[in-house]
CSV table of C-alpha atoms in Angstrom, one decimal:
chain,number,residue,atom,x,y,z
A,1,UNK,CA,-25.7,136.9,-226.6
A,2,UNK,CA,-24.1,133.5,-227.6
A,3,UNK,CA,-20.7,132.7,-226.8
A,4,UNK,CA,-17.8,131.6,-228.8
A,5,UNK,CA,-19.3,127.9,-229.8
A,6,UNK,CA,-17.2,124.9,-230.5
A,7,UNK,CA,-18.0,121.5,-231.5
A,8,UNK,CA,-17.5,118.4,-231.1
A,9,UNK,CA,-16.8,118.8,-228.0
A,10,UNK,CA,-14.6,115.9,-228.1
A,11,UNK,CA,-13.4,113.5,-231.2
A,12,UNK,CA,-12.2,110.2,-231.2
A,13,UNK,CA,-10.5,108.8,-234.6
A,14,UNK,CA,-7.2,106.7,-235.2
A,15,UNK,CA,-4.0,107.6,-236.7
A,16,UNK,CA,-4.6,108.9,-240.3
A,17,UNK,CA,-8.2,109.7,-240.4
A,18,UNK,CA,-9.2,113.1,-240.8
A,19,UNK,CA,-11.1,115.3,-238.4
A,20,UNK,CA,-12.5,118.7,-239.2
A,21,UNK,CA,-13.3,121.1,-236.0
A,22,UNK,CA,-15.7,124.0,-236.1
A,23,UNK,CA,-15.6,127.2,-234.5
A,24,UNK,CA,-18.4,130.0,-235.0
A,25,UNK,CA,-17.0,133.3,-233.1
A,26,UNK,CA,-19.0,135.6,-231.4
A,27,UNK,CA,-21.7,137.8,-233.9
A,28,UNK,CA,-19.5,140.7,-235.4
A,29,UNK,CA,-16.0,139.9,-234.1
A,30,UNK,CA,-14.0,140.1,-237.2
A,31,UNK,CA,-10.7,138.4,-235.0
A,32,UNK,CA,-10.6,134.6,-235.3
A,33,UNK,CA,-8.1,133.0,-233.3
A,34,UNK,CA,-7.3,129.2,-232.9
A,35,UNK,CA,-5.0,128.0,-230.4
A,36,UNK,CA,-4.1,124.3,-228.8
A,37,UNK,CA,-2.9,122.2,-225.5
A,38,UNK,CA,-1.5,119.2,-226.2
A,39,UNK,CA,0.3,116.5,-223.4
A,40,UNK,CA,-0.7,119.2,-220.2
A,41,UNK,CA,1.8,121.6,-221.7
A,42,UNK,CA,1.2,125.5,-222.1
A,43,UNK,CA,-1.6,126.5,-225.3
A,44,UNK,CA,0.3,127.5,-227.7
A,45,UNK,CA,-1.3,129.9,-230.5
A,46,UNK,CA,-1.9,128.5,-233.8
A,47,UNK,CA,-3.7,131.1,-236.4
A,48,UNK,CA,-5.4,134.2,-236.4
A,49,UNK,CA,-7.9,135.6,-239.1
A,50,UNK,CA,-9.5,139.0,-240.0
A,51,UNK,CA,-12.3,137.9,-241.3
A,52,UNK,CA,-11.5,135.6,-244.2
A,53,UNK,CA,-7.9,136.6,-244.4
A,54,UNK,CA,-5.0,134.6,-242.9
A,55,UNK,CA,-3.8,137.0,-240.7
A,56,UNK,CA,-1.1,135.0,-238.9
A,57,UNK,CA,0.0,130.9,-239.6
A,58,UNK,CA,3.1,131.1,-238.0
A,59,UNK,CA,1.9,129.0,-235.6
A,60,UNK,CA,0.3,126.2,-237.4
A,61,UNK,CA,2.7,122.9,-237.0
A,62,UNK,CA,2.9,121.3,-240.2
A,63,UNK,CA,0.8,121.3,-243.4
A,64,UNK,CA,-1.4,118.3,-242.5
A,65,UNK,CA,-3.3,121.3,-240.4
A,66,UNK,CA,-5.8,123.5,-242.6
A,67,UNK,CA,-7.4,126.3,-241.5
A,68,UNK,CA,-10.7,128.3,-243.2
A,69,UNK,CA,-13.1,130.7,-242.6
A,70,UNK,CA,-15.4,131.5,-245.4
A,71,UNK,CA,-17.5,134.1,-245.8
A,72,UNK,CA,-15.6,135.3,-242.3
A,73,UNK,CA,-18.4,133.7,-240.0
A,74,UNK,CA,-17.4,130.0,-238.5
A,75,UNK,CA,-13.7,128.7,-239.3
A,76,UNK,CA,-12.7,125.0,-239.4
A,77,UNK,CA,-9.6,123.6,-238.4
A,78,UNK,CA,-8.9,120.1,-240.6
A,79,UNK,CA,-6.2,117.8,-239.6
A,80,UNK,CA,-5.7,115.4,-242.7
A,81,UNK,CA,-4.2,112.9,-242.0
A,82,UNK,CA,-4.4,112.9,-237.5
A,83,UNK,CA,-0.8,111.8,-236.2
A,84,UNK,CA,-0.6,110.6,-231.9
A,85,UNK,CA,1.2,113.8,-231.5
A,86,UNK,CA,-2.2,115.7,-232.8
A,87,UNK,CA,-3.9,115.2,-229.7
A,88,UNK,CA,-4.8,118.0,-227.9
A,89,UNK,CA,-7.6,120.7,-226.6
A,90,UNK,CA,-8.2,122.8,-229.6
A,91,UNK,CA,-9.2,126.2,-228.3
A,92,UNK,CA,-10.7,129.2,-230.6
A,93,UNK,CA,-11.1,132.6,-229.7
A,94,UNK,CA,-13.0,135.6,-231.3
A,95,UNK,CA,-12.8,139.3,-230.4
A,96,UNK,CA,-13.8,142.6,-232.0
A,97,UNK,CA,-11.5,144.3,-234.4
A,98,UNK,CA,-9.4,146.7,-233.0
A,99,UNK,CA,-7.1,149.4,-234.3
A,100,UNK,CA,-3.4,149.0,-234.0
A,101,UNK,CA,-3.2,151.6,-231.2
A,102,UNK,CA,-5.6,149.7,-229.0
A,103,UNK,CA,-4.3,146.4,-229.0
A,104,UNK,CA,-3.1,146.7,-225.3
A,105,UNK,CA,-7.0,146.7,-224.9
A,106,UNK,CA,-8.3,143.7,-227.2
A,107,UNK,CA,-10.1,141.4,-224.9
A,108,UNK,CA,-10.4,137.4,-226.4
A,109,UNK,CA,-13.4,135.3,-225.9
A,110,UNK,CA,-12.4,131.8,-225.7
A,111,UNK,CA,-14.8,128.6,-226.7
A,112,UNK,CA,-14.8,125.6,-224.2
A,113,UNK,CA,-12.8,123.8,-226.9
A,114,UNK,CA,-12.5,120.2,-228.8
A,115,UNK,CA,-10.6,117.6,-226.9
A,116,UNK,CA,-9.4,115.2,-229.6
A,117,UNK,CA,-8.0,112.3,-229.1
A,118,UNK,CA,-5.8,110.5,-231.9
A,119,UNK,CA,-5.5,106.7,-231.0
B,1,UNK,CA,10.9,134.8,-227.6
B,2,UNK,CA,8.6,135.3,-225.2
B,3,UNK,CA,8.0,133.0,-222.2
B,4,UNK,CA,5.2,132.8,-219.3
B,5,UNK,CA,6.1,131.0,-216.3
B,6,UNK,CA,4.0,130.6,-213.4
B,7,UNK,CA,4.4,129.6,-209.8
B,8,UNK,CA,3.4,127.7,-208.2
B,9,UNK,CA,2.1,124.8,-210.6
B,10,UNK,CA,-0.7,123.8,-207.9
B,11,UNK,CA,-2.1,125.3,-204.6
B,12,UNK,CA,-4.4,124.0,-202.3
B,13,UNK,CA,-5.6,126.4,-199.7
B,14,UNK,CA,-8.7,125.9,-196.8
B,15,UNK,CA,-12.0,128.2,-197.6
B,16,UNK,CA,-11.4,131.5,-195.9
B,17,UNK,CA,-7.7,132.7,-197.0
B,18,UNK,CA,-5.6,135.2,-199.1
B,19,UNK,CA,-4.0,133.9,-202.0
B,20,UNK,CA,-1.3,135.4,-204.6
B,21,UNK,CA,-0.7,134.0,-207.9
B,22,UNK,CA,2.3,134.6,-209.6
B,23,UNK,CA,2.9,135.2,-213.1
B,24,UNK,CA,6.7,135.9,-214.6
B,25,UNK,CA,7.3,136.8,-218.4
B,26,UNK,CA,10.5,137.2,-219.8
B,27,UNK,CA,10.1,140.5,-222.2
B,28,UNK,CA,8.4,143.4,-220.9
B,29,UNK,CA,7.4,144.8,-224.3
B,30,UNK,CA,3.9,144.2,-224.0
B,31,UNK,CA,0.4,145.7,-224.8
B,32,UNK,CA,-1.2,143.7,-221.8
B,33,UNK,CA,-1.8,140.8,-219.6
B,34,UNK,CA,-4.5,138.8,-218.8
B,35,UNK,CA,-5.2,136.9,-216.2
B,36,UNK,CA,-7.6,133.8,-216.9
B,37,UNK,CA,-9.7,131.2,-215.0
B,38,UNK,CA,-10.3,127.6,-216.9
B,39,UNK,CA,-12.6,125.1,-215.0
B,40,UNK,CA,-12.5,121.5,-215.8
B,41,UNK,CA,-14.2,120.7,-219.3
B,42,UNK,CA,-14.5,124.2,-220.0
B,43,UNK,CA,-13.4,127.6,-222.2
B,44,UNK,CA,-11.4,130.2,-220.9
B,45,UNK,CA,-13.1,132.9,-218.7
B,46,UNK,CA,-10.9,136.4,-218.8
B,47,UNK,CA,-10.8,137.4,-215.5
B,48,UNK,CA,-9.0,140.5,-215.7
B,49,UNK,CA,-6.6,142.3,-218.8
B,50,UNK,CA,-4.0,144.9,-217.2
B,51,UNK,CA,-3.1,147.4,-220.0
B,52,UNK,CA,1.0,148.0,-220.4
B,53,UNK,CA,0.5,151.4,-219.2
B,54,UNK,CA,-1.9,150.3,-216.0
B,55,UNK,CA,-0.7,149.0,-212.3
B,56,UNK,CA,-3.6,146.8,-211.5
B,57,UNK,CA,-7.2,146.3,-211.6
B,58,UNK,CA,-9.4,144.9,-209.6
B,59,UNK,CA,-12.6,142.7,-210.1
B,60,UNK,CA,-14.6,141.6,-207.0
B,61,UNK,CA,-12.5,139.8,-204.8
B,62,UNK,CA,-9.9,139.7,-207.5
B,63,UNK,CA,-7.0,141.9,-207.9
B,64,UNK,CA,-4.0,142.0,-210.4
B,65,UNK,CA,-0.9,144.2,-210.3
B,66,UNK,CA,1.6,144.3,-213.3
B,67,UNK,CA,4.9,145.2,-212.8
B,68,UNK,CA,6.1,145.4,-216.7
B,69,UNK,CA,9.8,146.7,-215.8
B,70,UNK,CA,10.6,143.6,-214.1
B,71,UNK,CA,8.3,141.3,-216.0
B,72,UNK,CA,5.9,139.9,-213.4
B,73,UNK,CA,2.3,140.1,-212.5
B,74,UNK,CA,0.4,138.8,-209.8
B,75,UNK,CA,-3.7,137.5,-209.1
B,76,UNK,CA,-4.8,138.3,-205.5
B,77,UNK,CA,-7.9,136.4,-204.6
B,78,UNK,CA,-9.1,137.6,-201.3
B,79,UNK,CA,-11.3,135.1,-199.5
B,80,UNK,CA,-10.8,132.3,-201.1
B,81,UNK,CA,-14.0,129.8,-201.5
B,82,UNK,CA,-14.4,126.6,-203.2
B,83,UNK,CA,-16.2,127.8,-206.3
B,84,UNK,CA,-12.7,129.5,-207.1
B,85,UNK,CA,-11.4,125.9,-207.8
B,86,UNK,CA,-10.2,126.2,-210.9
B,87,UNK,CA,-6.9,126.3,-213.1
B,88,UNK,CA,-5.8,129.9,-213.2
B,89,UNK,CA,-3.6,131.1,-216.2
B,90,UNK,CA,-2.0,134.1,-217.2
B,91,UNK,CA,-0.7,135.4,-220.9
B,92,UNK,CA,0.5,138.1,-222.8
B,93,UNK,CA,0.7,140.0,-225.6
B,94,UNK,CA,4.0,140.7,-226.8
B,95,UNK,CA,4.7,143.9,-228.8
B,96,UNK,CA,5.5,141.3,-231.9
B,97,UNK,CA,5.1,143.7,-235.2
B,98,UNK,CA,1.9,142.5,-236.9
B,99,UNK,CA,1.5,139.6,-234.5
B,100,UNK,CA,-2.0,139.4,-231.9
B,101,UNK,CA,-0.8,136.0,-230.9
B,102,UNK,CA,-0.9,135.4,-226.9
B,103,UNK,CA,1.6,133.7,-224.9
B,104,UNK,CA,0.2,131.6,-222.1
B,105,UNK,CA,1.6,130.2,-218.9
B,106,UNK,CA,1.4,126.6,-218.1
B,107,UNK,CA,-1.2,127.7,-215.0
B,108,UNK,CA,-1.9,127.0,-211.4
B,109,UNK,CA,-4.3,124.9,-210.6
B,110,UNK,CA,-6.3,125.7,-207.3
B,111,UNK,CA,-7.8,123.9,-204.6
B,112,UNK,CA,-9.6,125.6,-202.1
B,113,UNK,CA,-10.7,122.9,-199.6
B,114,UNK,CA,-14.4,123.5,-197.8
């Protein structure tokens, strides 16, 4: 069974050019999460989706970040336009859907990420 | 707001030893921990996820305990050998209403020397 996929696997663009990241979660995990380290501190959570739906933003820095999933498959992260401060490890995650009540057992399956760098 | 702090930052041990990771969050309403390995390059790999309601758990020559009341976990790795090199990190998941999102620790990276 294929893992959570990722790519690129690292990006290279200048200060206000875009870049669009992929993600395509494991087959049948309805959870999308994205998440990013940036400057060697802590990853930090970004969004979470149920399939297409938005579940959680609240981490998401500024609007020049747009997240979609489509159809609820893959999900792109778009930063438009890329700021120094952008770069980062962008991490996503997939898991199964789970109900409320067995959250304290939701297990994430993390991609080997997109290292971007914003020169 | 919940923070993950973990000590130490880095550890370098000689093949062969007992090691304890520790892991310190700051509220104890959680669902669960997990404890996670990251090598150089790579994803995440989940080592182990201790329920709220569950003491430890134990993988190989892994073990994690979870002390909730007092907000602290640790990762035993028995044995240590140099394919356990790695940056180890822990994070939780806070009992936030309607929020899955986890909250990581900065890590420890380890060094187990040959």
């Amino acid at each position: 069974e294929a893992g959570v996929t990722q790519f690129p696997s690292h990006s290279v663009i200048e200060k206000g050019q875009t870049v669009t990241l992929r993600c395509d979660p494991i087959s049948g995990h309805d959870n999308l999460y994205w998440y990013r380290r940036v400057m060697g501190k802590e990853i930090k959570f970004l969004l979470h989706f149920v399939k297409e739906s938005k579940q959680d933003e609240s981490g998401m820095p500024n609007n020049r970040f747009l997240a979609e999933r489509t159809g609820g498959t893959y999900s792109t992260l778009k930063v438009q336009p890329a700021e120094l401060e952008d770069s980062g490890v962008y991490f996503c995650a997939s898991s199964q859907d789970v109900a409320q009540d067995l959250l304290h057992n939701e297990k994430l399956f993390f991609g080997s990420g997109t290292q971007l760098s914003v020169l | 707001k919940q923070e993950v702090t973990q000590i130490p930052a880095a550890l370098s041990v000689p093949e062969g030893e007992n090691l304890v990771l520790n892991c310190s969050f700051t509220d104890s309403a959680i669902y669960n921990l997990q404890w996670f390995r990251q090598d150089p390059g790579k994803g995440l790999t989940s080592l182990l996820l201790i329920q709220s309601s569950q003491r430890e758990q134990t993988s190989g020559r892994l073990n994690a305990s979870l002390d909730k009341s007092s907000g602290r976990s640790t990762l035993y790795i028995a044995a240590s050998q140099p394919g356990d090199s790695a940056t180890y990190l822990c994070a939780v998941r806070s009992r936030d209403t309607g929020r899955r999102a986890l909250t990581f620790g900065s890590g420890t990276r380890l060094q187990v020397q040959p």
